XYZ file of C-alpha atoms in Angstrom:
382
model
C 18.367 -12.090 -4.357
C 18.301 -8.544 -3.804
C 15.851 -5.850 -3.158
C 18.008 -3.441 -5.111
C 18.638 -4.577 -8.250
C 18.945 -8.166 -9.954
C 22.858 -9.887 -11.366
C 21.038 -9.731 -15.023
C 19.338 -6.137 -15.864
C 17.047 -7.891 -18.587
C 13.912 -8.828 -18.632
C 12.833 -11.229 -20.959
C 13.686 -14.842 -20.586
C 17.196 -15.934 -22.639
C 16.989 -19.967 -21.276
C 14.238 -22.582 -22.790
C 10.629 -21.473 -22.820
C 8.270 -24.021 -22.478
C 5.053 -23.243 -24.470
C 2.038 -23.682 -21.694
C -1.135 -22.357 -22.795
C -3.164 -19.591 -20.774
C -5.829 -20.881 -18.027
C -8.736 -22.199 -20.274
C -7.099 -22.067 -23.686
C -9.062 -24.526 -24.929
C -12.637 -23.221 -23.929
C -11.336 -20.017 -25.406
C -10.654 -21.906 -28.859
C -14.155 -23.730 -28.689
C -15.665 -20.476 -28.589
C -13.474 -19.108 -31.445
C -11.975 -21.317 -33.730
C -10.393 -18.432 -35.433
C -7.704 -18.216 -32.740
C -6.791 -22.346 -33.298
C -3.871 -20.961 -35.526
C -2.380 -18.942 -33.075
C -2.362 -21.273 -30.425
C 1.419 -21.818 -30.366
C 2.340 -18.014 -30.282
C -0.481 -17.407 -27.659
C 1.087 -20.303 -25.891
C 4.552 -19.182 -26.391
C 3.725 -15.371 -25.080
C 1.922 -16.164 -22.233
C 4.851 -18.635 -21.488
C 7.319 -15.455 -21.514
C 5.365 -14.161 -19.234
C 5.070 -16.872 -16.548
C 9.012 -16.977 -17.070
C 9.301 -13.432 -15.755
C 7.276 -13.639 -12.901
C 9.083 -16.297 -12.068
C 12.031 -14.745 -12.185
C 10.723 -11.507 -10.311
C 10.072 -14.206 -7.553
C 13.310 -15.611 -7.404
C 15.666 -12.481 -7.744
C 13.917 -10.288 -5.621
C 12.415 -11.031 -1.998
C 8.097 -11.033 -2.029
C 8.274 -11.341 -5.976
C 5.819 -8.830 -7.706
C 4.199 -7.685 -4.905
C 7.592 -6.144 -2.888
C 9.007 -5.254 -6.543
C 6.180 -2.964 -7.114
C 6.534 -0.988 -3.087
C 10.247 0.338 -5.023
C 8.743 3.724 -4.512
C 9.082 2.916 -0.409
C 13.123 2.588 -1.169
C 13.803 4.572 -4.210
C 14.272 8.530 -4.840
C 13.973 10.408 -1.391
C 12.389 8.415 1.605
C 12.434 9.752 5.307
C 12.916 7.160 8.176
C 9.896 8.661 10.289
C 10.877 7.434 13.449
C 14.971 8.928 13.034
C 14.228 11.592 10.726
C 16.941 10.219 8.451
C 16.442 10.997 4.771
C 17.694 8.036 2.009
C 18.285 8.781 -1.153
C 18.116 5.870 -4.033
C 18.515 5.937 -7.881
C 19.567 3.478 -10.571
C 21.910 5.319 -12.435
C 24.208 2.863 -14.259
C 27.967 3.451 -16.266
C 28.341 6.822 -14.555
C 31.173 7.453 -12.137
C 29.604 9.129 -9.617
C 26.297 10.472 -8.471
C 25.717 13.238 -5.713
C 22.607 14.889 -3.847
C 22.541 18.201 -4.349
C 19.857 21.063 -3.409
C 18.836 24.045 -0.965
C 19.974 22.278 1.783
C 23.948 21.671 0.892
C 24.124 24.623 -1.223
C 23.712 22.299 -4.082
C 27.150 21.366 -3.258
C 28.112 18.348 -5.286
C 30.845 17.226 -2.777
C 28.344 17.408 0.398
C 26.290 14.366 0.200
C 27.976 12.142 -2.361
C 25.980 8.864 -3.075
C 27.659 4.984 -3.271
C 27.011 2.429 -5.858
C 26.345 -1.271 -5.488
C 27.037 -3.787 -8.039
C 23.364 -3.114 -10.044
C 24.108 0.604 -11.008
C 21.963 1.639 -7.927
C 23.382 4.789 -6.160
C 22.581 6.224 -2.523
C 23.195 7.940 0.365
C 21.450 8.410 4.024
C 21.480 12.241 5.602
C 21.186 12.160 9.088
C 19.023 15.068 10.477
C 20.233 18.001 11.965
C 21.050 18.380 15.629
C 17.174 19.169 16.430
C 16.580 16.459 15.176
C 14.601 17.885 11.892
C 15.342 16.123 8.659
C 18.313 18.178 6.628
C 15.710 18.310 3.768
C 12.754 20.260 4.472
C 9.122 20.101 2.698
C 9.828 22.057 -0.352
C 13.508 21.871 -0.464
C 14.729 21.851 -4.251
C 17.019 19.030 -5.582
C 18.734 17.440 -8.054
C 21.320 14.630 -9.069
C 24.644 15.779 -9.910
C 25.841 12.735 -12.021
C 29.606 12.161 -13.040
C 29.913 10.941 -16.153
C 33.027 9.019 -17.288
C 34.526 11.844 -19.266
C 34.273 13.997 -16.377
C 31.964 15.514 -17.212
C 28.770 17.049 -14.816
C 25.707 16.823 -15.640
C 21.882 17.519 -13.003
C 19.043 15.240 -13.833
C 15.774 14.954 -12.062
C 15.026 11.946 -10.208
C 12.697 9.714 -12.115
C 10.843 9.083 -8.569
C 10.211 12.931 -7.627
C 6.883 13.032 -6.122
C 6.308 17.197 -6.865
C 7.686 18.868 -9.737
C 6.731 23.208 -10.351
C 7.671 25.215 -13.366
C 10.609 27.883 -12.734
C 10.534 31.061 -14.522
C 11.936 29.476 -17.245
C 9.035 27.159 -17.666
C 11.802 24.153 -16.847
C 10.675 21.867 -14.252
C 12.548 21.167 -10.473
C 12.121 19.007 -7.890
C 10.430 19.961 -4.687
C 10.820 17.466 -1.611
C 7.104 16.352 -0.707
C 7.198 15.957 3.184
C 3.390 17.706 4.397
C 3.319 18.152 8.499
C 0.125 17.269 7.971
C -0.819 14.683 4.676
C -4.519 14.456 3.805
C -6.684 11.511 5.915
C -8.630 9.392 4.192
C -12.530 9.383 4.683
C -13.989 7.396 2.327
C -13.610 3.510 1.295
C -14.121 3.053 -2.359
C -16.967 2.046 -3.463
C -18.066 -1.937 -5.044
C -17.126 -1.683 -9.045
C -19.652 -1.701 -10.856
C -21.170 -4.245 -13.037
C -20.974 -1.748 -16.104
C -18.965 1.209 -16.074
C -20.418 5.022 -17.390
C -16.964 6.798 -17.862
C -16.867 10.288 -17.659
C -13.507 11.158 -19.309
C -12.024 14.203 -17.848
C -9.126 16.747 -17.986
C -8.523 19.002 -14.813
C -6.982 21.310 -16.444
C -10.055 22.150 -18.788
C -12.674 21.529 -16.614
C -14.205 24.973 -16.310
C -15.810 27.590 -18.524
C -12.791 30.094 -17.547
C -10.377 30.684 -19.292
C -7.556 29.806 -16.965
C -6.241 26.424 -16.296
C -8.491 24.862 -13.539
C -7.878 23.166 -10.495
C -8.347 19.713 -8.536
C -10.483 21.907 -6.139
C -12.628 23.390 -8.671
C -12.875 19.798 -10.006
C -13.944 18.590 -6.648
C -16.561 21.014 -5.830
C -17.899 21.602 -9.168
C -17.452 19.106 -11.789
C -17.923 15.915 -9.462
C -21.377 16.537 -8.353
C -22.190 17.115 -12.208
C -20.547 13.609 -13.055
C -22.734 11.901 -10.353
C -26.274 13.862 -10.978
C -26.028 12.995 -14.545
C -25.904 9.339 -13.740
C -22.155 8.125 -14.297
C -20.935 5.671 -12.098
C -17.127 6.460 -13.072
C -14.996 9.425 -13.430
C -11.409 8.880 -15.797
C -9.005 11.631 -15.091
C -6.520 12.527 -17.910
C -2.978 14.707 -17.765
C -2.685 13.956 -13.973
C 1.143 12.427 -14.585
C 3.269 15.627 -14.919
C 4.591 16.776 -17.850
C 6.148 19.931 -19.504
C 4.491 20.618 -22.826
C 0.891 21.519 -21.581
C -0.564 21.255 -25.055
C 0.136 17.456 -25.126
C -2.682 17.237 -23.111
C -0.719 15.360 -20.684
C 0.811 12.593 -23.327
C 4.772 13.819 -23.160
C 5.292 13.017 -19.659
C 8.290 14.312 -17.801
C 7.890 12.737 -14.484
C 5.347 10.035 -13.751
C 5.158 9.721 -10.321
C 4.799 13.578 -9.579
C 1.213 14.887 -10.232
C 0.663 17.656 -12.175
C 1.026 21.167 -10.135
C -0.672 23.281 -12.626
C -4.227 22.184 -10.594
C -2.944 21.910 -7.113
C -0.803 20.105 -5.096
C -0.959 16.018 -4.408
C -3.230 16.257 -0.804
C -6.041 18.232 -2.803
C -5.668 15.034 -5.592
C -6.230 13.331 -2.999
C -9.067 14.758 -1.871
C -10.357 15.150 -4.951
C -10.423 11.205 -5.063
C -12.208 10.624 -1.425
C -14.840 13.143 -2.083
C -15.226 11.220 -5.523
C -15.733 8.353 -3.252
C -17.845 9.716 -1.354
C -20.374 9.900 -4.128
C -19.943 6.181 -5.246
C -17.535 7.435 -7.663
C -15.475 4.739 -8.862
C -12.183 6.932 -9.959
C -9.573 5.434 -12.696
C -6.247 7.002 -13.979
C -4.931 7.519 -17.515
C -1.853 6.124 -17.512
C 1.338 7.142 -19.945
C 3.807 3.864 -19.986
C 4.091 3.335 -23.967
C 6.223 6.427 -24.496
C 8.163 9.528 -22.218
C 9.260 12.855 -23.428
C 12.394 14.150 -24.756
C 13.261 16.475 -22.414
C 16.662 16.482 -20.907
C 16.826 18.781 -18.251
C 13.344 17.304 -16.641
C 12.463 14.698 -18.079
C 13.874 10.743 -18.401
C 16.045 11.322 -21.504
C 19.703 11.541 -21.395
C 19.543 10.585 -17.917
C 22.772 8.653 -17.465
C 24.340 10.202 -20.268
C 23.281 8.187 -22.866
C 20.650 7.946 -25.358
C 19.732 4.543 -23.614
C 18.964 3.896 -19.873
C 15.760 3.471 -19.592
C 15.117 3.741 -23.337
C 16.086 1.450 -26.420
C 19.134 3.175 -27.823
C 18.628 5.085 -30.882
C 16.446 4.811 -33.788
C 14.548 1.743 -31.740
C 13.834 4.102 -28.942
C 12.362 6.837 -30.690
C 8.665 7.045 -31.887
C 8.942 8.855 -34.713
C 4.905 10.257 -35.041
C 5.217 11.701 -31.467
C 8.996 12.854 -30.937
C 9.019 10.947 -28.201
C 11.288 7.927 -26.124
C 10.255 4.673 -26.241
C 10.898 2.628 -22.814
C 12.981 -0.142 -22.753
C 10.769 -3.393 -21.548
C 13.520 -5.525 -21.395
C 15.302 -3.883 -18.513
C 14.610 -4.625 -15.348
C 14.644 -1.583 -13.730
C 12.540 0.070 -16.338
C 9.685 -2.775 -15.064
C 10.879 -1.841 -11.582
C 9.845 1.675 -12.391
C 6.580 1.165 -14.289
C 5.001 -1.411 -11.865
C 6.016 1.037 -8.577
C 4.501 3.656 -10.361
C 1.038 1.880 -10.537
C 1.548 0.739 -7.371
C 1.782 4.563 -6.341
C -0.879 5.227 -7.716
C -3.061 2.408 -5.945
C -1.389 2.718 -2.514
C -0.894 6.788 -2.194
C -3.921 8.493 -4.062
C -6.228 5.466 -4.003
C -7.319 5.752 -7.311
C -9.364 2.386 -8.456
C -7.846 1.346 -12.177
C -6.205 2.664 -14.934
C -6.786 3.144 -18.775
C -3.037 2.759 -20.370
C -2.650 4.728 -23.208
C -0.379 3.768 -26.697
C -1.302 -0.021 -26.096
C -0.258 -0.511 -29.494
C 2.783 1.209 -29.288
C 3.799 -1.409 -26.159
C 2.813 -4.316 -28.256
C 4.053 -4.030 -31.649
C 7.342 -3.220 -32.968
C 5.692 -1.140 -35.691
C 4.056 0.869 -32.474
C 0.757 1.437 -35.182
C 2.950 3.553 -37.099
C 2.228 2.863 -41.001
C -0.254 0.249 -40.231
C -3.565 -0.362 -40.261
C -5.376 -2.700 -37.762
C -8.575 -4.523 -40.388
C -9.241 -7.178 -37.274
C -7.932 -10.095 -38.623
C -5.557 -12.127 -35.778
C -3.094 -12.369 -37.995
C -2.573 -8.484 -37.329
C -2.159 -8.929 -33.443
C -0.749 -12.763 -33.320
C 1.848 -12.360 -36.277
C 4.736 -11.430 -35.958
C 5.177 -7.709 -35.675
């Protein structure tokens, strides 16, 4: 058991399933005898899924609920009472990883990172002689990855928490560290028994024509959303990403919120004053698919066209030019399931709406296919 990384790096389950059905199966049959057909491959997913919780509770200490606080252990994380600064990344069949930025020079012999036996690189910097952590709020970074050709090649860390555009319009990583972090002053409030969404994007929220911000949104657009009688406000594009005109579906970096509106303390407060009004706030959320970008986003991150992708033609979706994740690999779950925890934990925000659910499910990912209703269409085999 580890809290770094597991002896197998896939997911799914390659012993004996058994085929238990869901809690209630049966009820749910008596209601709709249309699903009595399917009962074996209802039975048989929900089986695969039992199998890999089970497995998340064996191979790594806490099960689900320590696997998805990875964000507390992965990319850069200060020890607050030494002021030492850890950095962690799963970067596997590379021969060597190094921390480089403002503060070494970007140096790629300075602070050069050691692997364990899962692919996982780090290194701990101890602070300077004041006692001040080497990295400062704001600091650029990168990984400096050796590949096995000898090759050098700076990637972005998949768990940057603040991202800006250079002059180039190519995203870097700033080192998130406030002296002073936003305090919380609002509880959320009960969910409600029926939900009046009020989808939004931040970036569009105003009649000017200028990208607007999570301030603007707070002071102007919330007390709209509550007057007019919604109970629930859906924010879209938060996750960052490079091509604005996506409208925030090619994300580069999914634990970093967007800094075109602001920076992550005035998300934040966007959230508590939503709160405030009874606001119940949920997050669209980008899992099914990541962009292509190199140079800040996920792909080519090791090197490869896999990693956290499906190599290839399997890991491309071919209506959106974009990468398809990898659900068998561990870390890739590892990833995902500390990014909603994020989410939850740091910004407080209530639920999610995931989008390209069919694109997660189906091997076809909706692409050349047309969903009538019939189970056979979501219980076959596709």
């Amino acid at each position: 058991m580890s809290e770094f990384g597991s002896t197998d790096t896939h997911a799914e389950n390659k012993g004996a399933v058994t085929h238990d059905p869901p809690p209630d199966f049966e009820n749910s049959i008596a209601i709709d005898k249309l699903l009595e057909p399917f009962k074996h491959e209802i039975s048989y997913r929900y089986s695969l899924f039992k199998a890999l919780l089970k497995r998340l509770e064996q191979d790594f200490d806490g099960g689900v609920k320590n696997f998805s606080l990875s964000y507390q252990h992965f990319g850069l994380t200060t020890n607050k009472q030494s002021n030492e600064i850890t950095c962690r990344e799963w970067v596997p069949h590379v021969s060597g990883v190094s921390l480089v930025g403002e503060f070494n020079n970007w140096d790629i012999h300075a602070h050069t990172m050691c692997c364990n036996e899962f692919g996982t690189w780090s290194v701990t910097i101890p602070p300077r002689e004041d006692g001040v952590p080497q990295i400062r709020h704001g600091d650029k970074y990168k990984l400096a990855i050796k590949l096995h050709n000898d090759t050098w090649i700076y990637r972005l860390s998949p768990w940057s928490k603040y991202l800006t555009q250079n002059t180039l319009a190519v995203f870097e990583s700033l080192h998130w560290s406030p002296a002073v972090s936003h305090q919380w002053q609002h509880l959320a409030p009960p969910m409600p028994k029926a939900l009046k969404i009020y989808e939004s994007h931040i970036g569009i929220s105003s009649w000017e024509g200028k990208i607007s911000s999570y301030t603007h949104f707070t002071q102007n657009v919330l007390p709209y959303i509550r007057d007019t009688g919604y109970n629930c406000v859906q924010l879209m594009a938060i996750q960052e990403h490079a091509y604005y005109a996506s409208f925030g579906y090619q994300v580069t970096n999914m634990f970093a919120t967007s800094s075109r509106y602001g920076t992550p303390e005035e998300l934040k407060l966007l959230v508590d004053t939503a709160h405030s009004m009874k606001l119940v706030v949920l997050l669209d959320v980008i899992h099914s698919h990541s962009s292509k970008n190199i140079e800040d986003g996920l792909n080519m991150f090791n090197g490869s066209t896999g990693c956290y992708f499906h190599e290839e033609g399997r890991g491309v979706h071919e209506h959106w030019d974009t990468r398809l994740f990898n659900y068998n690999e561990i870390e890739v779950l590892r990833l995902l399931l500390s990014n909603l925890r994020w989410f939850l934990d740091e910004f407080h925000f209530d639920g999610f709406r995931f989008d390209g659910v069919t694109s997660m499910l189906y091997h076809h990912h909706g692409n050349y296919w047309t969903f009538s209703g019939t189970y056979e269409e979501y219980f076959g085999h596709h």
